[in-house]
XYZ file of C-alpha atoms in Angstrom:
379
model
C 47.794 1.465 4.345
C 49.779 4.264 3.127
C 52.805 4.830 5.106
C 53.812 8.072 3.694
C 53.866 10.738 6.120
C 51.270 13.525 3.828
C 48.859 14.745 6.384
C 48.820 18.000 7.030
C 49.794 19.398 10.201
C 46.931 21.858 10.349
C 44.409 18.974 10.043
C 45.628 16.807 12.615
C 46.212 19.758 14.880
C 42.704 20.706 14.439
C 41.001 17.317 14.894
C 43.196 15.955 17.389
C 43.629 19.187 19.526
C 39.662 19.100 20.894
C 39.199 19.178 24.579
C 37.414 16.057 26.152
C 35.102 15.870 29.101
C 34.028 12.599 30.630
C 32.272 13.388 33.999
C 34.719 15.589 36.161
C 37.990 14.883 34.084
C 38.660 17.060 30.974
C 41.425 16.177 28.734
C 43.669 19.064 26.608
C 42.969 16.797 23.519
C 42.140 13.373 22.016
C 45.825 11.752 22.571
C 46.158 9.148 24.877
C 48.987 6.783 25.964
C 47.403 3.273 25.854
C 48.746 0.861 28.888
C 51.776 -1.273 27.999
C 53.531 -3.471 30.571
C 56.776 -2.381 31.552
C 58.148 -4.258 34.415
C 59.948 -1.450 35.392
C 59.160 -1.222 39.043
C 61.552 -3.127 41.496
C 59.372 -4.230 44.715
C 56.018 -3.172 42.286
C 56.794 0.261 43.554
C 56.795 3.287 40.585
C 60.379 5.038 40.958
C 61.718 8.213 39.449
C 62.697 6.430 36.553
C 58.666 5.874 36.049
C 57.617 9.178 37.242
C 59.740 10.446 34.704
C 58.656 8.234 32.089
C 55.115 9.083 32.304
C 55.972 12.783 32.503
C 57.898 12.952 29.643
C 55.302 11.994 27.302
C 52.272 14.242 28.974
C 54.641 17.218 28.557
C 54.934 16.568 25.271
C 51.475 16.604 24.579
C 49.251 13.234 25.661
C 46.308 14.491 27.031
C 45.334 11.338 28.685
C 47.924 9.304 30.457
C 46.753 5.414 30.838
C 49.191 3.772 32.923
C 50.704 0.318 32.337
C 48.749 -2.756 33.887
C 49.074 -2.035 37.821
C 47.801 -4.815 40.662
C 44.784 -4.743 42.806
C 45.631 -5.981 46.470
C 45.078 -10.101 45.715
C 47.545 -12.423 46.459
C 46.649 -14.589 42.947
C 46.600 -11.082 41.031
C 49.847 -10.966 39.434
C 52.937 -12.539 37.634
C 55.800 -10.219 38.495
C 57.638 -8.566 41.288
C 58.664 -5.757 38.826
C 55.409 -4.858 37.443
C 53.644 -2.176 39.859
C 51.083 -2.882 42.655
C 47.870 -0.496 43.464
C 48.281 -1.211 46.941
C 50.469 -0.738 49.907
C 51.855 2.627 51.223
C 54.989 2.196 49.434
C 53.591 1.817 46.267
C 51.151 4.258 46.099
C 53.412 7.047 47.203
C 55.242 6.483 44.304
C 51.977 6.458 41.917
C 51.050 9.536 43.917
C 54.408 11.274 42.496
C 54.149 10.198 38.889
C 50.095 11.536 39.575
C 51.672 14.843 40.723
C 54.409 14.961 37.647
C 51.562 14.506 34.872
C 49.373 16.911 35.829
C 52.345 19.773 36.388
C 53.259 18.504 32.997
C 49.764 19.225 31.900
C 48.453 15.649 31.431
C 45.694 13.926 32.830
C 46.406 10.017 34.492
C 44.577 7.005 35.191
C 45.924 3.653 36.164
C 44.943 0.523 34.331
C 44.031 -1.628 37.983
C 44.084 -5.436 37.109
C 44.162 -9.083 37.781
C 45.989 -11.505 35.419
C 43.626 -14.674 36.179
C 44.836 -17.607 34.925
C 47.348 -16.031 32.750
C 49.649 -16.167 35.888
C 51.971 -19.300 36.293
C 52.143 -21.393 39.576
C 54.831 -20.055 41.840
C 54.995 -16.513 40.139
C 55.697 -13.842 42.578
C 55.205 -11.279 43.785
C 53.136 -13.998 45.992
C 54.440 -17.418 45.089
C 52.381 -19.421 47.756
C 48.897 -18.267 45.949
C 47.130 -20.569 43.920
C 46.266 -19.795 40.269
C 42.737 -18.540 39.935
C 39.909 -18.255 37.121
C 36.437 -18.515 36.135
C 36.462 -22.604 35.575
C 40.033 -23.682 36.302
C 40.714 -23.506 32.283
C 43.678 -21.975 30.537
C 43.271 -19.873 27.099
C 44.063 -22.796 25.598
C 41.196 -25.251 27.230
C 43.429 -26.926 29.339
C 42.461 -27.252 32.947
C 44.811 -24.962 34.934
C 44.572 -23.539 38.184
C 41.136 -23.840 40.079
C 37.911 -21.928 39.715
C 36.649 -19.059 42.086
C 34.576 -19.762 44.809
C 31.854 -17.176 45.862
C 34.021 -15.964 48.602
C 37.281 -15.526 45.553
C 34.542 -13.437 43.767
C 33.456 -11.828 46.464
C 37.206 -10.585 47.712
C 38.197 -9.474 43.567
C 35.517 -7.351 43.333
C 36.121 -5.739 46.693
C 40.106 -5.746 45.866
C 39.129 -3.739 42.583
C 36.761 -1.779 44.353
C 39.496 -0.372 46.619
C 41.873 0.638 44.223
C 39.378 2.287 42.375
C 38.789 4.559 45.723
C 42.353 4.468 45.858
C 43.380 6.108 42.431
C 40.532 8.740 43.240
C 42.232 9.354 47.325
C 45.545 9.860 45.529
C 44.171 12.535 42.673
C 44.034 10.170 39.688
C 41.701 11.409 37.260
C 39.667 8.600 36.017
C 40.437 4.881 36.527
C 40.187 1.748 34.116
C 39.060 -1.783 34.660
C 41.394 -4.021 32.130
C 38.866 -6.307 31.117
C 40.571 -7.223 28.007
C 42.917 -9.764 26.599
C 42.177 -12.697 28.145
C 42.821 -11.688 31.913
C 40.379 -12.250 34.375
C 37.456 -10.026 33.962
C 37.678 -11.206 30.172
C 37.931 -14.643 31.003
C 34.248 -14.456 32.294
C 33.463 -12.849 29.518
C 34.583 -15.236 26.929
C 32.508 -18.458 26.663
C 35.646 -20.529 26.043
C 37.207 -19.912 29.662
C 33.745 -19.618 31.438
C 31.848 -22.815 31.929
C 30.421 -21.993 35.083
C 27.218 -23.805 35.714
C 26.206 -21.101 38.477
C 24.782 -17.269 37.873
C 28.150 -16.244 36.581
C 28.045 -18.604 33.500
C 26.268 -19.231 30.443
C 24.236 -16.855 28.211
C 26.658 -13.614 27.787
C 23.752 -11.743 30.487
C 25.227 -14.462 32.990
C 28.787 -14.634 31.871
C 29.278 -10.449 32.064
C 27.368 -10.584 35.735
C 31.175 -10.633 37.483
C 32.490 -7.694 35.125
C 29.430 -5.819 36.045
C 29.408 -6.801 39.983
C 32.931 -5.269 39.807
C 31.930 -2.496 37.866
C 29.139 -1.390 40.048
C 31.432 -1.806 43.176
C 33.972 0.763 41.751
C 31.596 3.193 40.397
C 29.942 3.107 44.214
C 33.579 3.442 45.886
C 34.362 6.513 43.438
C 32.261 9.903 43.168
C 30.093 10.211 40.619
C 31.797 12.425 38.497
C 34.760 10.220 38.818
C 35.432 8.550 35.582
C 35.459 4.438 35.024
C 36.871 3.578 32.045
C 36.924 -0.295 30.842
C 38.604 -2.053 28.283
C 37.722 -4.562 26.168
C 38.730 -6.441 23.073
C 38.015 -9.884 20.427
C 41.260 -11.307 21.033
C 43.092 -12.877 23.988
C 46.561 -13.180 24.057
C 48.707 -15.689 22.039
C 44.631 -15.870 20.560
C 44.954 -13.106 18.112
C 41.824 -14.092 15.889
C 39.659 -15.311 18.924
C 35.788 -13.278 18.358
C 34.270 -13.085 21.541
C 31.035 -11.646 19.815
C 30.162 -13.097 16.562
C 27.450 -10.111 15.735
C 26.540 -6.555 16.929
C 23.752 -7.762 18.708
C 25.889 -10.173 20.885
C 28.486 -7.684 20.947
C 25.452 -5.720 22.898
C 24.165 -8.337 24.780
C 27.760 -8.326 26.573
C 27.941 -4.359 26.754
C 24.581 -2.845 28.007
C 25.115 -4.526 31.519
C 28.351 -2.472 32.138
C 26.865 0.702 30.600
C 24.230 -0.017 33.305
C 26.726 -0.806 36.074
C 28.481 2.285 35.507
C 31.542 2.500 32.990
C 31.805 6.035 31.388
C 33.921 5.159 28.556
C 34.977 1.764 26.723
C 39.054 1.419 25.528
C 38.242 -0.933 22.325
C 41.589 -2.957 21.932
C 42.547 -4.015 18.819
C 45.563 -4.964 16.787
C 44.755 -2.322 14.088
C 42.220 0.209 14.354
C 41.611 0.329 10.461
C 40.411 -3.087 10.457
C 36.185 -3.202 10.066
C 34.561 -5.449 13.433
C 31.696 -6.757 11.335
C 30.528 -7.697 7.919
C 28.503 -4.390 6.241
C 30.015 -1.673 7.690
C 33.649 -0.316 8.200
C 33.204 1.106 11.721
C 35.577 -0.725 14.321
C 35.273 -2.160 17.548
C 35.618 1.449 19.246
C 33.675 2.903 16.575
C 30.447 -0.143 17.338
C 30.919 0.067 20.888
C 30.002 3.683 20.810
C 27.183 3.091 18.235
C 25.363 0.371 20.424
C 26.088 1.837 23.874
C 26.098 5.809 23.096
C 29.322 6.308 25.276
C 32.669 7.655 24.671
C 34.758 5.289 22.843
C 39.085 5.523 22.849
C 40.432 3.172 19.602
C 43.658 1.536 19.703
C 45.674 -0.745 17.428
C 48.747 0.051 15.369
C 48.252 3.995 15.607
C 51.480 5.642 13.687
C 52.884 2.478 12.731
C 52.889 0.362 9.892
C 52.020 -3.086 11.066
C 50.926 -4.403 14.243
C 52.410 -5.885 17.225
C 52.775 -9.816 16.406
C 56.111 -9.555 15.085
C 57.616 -8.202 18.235
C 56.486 -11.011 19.788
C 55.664 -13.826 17.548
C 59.269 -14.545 14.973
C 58.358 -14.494 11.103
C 55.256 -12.943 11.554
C 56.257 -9.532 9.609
C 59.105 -7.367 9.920
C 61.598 -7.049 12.527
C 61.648 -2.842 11.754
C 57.557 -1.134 12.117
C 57.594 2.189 10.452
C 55.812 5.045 10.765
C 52.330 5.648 8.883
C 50.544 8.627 8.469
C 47.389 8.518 10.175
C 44.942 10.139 7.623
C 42.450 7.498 7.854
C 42.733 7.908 11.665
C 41.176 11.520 11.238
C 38.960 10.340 8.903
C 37.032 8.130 11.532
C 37.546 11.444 14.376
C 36.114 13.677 12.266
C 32.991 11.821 11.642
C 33.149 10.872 15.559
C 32.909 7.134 15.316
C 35.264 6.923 18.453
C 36.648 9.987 21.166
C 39.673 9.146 21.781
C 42.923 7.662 20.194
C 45.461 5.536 22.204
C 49.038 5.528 21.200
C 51.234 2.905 22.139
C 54.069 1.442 20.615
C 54.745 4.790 18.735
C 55.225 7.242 21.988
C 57.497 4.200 23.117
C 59.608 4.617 20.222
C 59.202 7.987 20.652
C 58.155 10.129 24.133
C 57.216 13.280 21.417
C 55.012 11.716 19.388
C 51.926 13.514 20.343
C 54.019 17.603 19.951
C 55.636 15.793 16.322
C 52.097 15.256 15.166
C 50.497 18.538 16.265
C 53.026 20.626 14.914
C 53.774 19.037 11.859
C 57.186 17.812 12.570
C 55.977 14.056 11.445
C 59.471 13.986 9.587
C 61.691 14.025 12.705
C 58.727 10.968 14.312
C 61.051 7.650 15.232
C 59.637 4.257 13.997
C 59.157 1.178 16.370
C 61.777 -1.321 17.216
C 62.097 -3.980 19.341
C 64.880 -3.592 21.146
C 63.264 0.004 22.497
C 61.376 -2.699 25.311
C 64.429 -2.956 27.069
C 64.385 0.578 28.318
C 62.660 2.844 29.638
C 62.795 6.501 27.837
């Protein structure tokens, strides 16, 4: 990928500067901030520092703020006390505020509601008495973890998920999204490897999406119609980077038509670069098939602005400790021809909270490139 900055600040501002309805939410333009974990929230209650975080970035442009990863009311939900809850008063007065804050900024906001599964370790807090919950009591890894989800666990998920949904709507969010991504626990349903249920929720991918779209269909029933559900998805799992939960297209489907049918509006496609072709014979991604097999909106994400992906923040010797900026030329490509809507940002509008005004006025010169250390606070 070239990582010169040569696009021309007339193009981008014209394809990236279109207004975007999705039922009753209409964003500026086709920016987004994609969710990234902060733990930045003391009690798991937003503060002015995250108000102003948030803020920051839809005044300078984002159209479409997704929040970080934020918990639904269930005590085996989480793996922090500094990541923020959906849930009690406390909490949601303070997502209230940055909701107020983004939309005088000019923004639109919705939080990323969620449930770690068995991602979460035994004793983690914010509720260190619950036990560690998933599909069939099996880590990423296939090593029996945890225990799996009775009826009645099912049963009080979806209706946790269900009420923040109603929530973020009560407290003028503009659209809401399910994480079902990554290996957490919607995904873990999803993926055959952590889902060996023997009952209606396992098996075949009609069986093993039934919980995503149970949830689904609760949410879209406690929002308004025109509300927006957005739900994200992705192949890999984390510290599983070249998992494939769908081989093919047509299983790729089989696991995507029951949530179209359930309700979601728009799929978030995650993925570690959004250059990189999904399947063998064509170069359209995982945002760009998604939207081809379902017919809805589509956002992309994956290494937008930046020269490599995320592994070697996290993972040692896997690239360079330095990401630079790229131009994004192929990214307009793909817009122009509409194989996705929407483009999330993420590790670039950490770097730097003016990504989105750099780009749109041509000031991709002044744009500051990715580093590690840049996790450790919150600008």
């Amino acid at each position: 990928m070239n990582v010169s900055i040569n696009g021309s600040a007339e193009r981008a501002a014209q394809v990236l500067s279109r207004p975007f309805t999705v039922g009753g939410m209409t964003v500026p333009n086709r920016i987004a901030m994609a969710p990234m974990t902060r733990m930045f929230s003391p009690g798991g209650v937003p503060n002015a520092e995250v108000v102003a975080y948030y803020a920051r970035r839809a005044a300078a442009g984002v159209g479409l703020i997704i929040t970080e990863g934020t918990y639904i009311e269930h005590p085996s939900a989480g793996l922090s006390d500094s990541v923020p809850r959906f849930y009690g008063e406390d909490a949601l007065a303070g997502w209230a505020e940055v909701v107020q804050q983004v939309h005088l900024a000019g923004g639109r906001i919705a939080p990323q509601i969620w449930h770690v599964g068995v991602s979460r370790e035994e004793g983690a807090p914010p509720h260190p008495e619950a036990p560690v919950l998933s599909p069939s009591g099996i880590g990423l890894n296939g090593e029996p973890v945890g225990r799996a989800m009775t009826q009645d666990d099912v049963d009080a998920v979806i209706a946790a998920f269900a009420e923040a949904a109603a929530n973020a709507e009560r407290i003028g969010f503009d659209g809401v999204e399910l994480h079902g991504a990554h290996g957490y626990l919607i995904d873990q349903f999803l993926w055959g490897a952590t889902n060996r249920r023997s009952d209606d929720y396992g098996g075949d991918p009609a069986s093993r999406v039934r919980f995503a779209a149970e949830l689904v269909a609760a949410c879209r029933k406690a929002v308004s119609a025109e509300f927006p559900i957005i739900f994200r998805t992705s192949q890999w799992k984390q510290d599983h980077y070249d998992v494939r939960m769908a081989e093919t297209p047509q299983e790729l489907e089989a696991l995507l038509t029951p949530l179209v049918e359930a309700g979601v509006d728009v799929f978030h496609s995650s993925t570690r670069r959004y250059w990189t072709p999904e399947f063998e014979g064509s170069d359209l991604n995982l945002a760009g098939w998604t939207k081809k097999l379902t017919g809805k909106s589509t956002i992309t994400v994956g290494s937008v602005g930046l020269n490599q992906d995320f592994l070697p923040t996290f993972v040692p010797g896997t690239g360079s400790e330095q990401t630079q900026v790229a131009d994004i030329e192929n990214l307009l490509d793909r817009l122009e021809r509409d194989e996705f809507d929407l483009v999330a940002v993420g590790r670039a509008l950490l770097a730097d909270p003016e990504w989105a005004a750099k780009v749109l006025s041509g000031r991709t010169a002044e744009l500051v490139p990715f580093s590690k250390d840049q996790l450790g606070t919150l600008h």
